[in-house]
PDB file of C-alpha atoms in Angstrom:
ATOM      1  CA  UNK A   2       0.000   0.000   0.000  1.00 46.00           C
ATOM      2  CA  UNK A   3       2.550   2.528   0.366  1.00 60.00           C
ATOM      3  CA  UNK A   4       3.342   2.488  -3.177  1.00 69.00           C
ATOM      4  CA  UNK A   5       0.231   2.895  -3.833  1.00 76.00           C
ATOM      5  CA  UNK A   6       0.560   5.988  -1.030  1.00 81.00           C
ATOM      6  CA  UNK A   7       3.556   7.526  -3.054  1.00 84.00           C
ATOM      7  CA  UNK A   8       1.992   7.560  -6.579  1.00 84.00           C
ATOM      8  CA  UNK A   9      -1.190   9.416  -5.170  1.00 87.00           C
ATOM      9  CA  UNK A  10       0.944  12.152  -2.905  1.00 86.00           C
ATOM     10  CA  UNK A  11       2.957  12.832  -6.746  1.00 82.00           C
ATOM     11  CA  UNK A  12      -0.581  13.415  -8.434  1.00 82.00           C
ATOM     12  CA  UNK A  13      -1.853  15.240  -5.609  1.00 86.00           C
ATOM     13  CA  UNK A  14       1.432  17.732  -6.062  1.00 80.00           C
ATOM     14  CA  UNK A  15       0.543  17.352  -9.379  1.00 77.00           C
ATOM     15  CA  UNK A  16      -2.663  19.110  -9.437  1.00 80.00           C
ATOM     16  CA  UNK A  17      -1.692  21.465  -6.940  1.00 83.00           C
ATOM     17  CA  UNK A  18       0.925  22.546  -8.802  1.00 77.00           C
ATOM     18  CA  UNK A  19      -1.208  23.377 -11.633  1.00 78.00           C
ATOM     19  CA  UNK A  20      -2.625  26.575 -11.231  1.00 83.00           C
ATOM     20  CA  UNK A  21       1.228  27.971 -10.667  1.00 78.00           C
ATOM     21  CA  UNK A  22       1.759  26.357 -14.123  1.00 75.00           C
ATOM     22  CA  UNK A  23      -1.261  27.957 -15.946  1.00 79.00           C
ATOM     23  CA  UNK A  24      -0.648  31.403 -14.651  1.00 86.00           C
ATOM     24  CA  UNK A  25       3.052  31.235 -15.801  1.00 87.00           C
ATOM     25  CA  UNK A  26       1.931  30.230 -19.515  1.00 92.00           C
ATOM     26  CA  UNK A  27      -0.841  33.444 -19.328  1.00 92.00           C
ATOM     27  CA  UNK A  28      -0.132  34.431 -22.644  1.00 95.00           C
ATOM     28  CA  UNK A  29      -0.277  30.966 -24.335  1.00 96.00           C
ATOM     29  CA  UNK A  30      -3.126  29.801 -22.236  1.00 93.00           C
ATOM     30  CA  UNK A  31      -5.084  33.050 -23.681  1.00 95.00           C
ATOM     31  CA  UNK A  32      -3.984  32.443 -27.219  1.00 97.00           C
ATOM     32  CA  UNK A  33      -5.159  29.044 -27.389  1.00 95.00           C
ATOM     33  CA  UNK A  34      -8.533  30.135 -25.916  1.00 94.00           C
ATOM     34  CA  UNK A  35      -9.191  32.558 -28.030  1.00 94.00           C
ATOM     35  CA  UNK A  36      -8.726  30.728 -31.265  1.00 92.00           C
ATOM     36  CA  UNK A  37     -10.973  27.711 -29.545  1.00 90.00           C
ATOM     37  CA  UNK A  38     -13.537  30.369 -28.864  1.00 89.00           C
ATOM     38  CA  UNK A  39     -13.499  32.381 -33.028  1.00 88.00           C
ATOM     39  CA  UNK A  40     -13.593  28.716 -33.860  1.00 85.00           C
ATOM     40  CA  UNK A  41     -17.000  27.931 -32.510  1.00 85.00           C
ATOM     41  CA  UNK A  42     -18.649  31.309 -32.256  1.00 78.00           C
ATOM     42  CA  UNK A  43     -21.706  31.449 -34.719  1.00 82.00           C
ATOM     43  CA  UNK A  44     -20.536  30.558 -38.403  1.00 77.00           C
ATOM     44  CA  UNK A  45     -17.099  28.998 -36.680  1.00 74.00           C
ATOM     45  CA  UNK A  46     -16.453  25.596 -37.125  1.00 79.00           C
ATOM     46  CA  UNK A  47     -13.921  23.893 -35.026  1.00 78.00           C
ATOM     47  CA  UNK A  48     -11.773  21.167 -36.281  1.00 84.00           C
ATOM     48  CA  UNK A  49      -8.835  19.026 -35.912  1.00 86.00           C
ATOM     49  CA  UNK A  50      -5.447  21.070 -35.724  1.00 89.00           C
ATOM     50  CA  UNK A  51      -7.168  24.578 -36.526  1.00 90.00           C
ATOM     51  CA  UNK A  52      -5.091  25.818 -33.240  1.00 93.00           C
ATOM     52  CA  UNK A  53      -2.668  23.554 -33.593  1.00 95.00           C
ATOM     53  CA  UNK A  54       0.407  26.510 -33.584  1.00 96.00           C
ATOM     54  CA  UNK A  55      -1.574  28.240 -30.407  1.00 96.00           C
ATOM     55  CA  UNK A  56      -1.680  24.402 -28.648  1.00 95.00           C
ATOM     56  CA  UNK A  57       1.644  24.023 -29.243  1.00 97.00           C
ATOM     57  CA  UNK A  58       2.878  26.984 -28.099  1.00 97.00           C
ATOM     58  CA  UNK A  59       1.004  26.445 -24.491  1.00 95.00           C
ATOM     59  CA  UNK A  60       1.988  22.589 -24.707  1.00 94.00           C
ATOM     60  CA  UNK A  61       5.779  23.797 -24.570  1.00 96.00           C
ATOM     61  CA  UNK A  62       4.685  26.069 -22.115  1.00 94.00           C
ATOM     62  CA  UNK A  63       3.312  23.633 -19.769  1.00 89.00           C
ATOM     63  CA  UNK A  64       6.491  21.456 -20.099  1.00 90.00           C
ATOM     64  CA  UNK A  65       9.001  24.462 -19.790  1.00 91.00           C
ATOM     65  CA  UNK A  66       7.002  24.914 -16.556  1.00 85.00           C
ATOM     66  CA  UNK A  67       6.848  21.784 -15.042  1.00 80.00           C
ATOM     67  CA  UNK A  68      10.344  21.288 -15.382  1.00 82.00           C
ATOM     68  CA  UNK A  69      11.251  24.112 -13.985  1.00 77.00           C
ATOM     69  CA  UNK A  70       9.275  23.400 -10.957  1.00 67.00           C
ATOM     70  CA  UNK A  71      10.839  20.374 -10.309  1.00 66.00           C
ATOM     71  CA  UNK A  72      14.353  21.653 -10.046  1.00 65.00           C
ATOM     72  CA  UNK A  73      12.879  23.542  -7.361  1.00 59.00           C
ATOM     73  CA  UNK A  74      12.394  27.091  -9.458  1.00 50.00           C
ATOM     74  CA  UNK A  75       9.154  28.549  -9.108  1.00 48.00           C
TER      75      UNK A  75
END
């Protein structure tokens, strides 16, 4: 059971690491939301890798992020 113990207190740090994460990729995060959201206004039709480049850009982001938060950065 402790493994068990040690793989849920990693996802918890996880997910409470998140919100650190998303507010350090503002710019991307707002990007990608805004194409998502012209995409299925009225007349907008979302589809498969239409924000691909805005995606990307907050993927790398997110990883840049979460690396640097595990060598301790913030």
């Amino acid at each position: 059971m402790s493994a068990n113990g040690a793989v849920w207190r990693r996802v918890r740090s996880r997910f409470r690491a998140f919100p650190e994460r998303l507010a350090a990729c503002e710019a991307e995060a707002v990007a990608y939301g805004k194409c998502v959201q012209a995409s299925t206004t009225p007349g907008g039709r979302l589809s498969k890798d239409l924000c691909a480049q805005e995606f990307e850009a907050l993927r790398s982001c997110f990883v840049a992020a979460a690396k640097k938060s595990l060598k301790g950065g913030s």
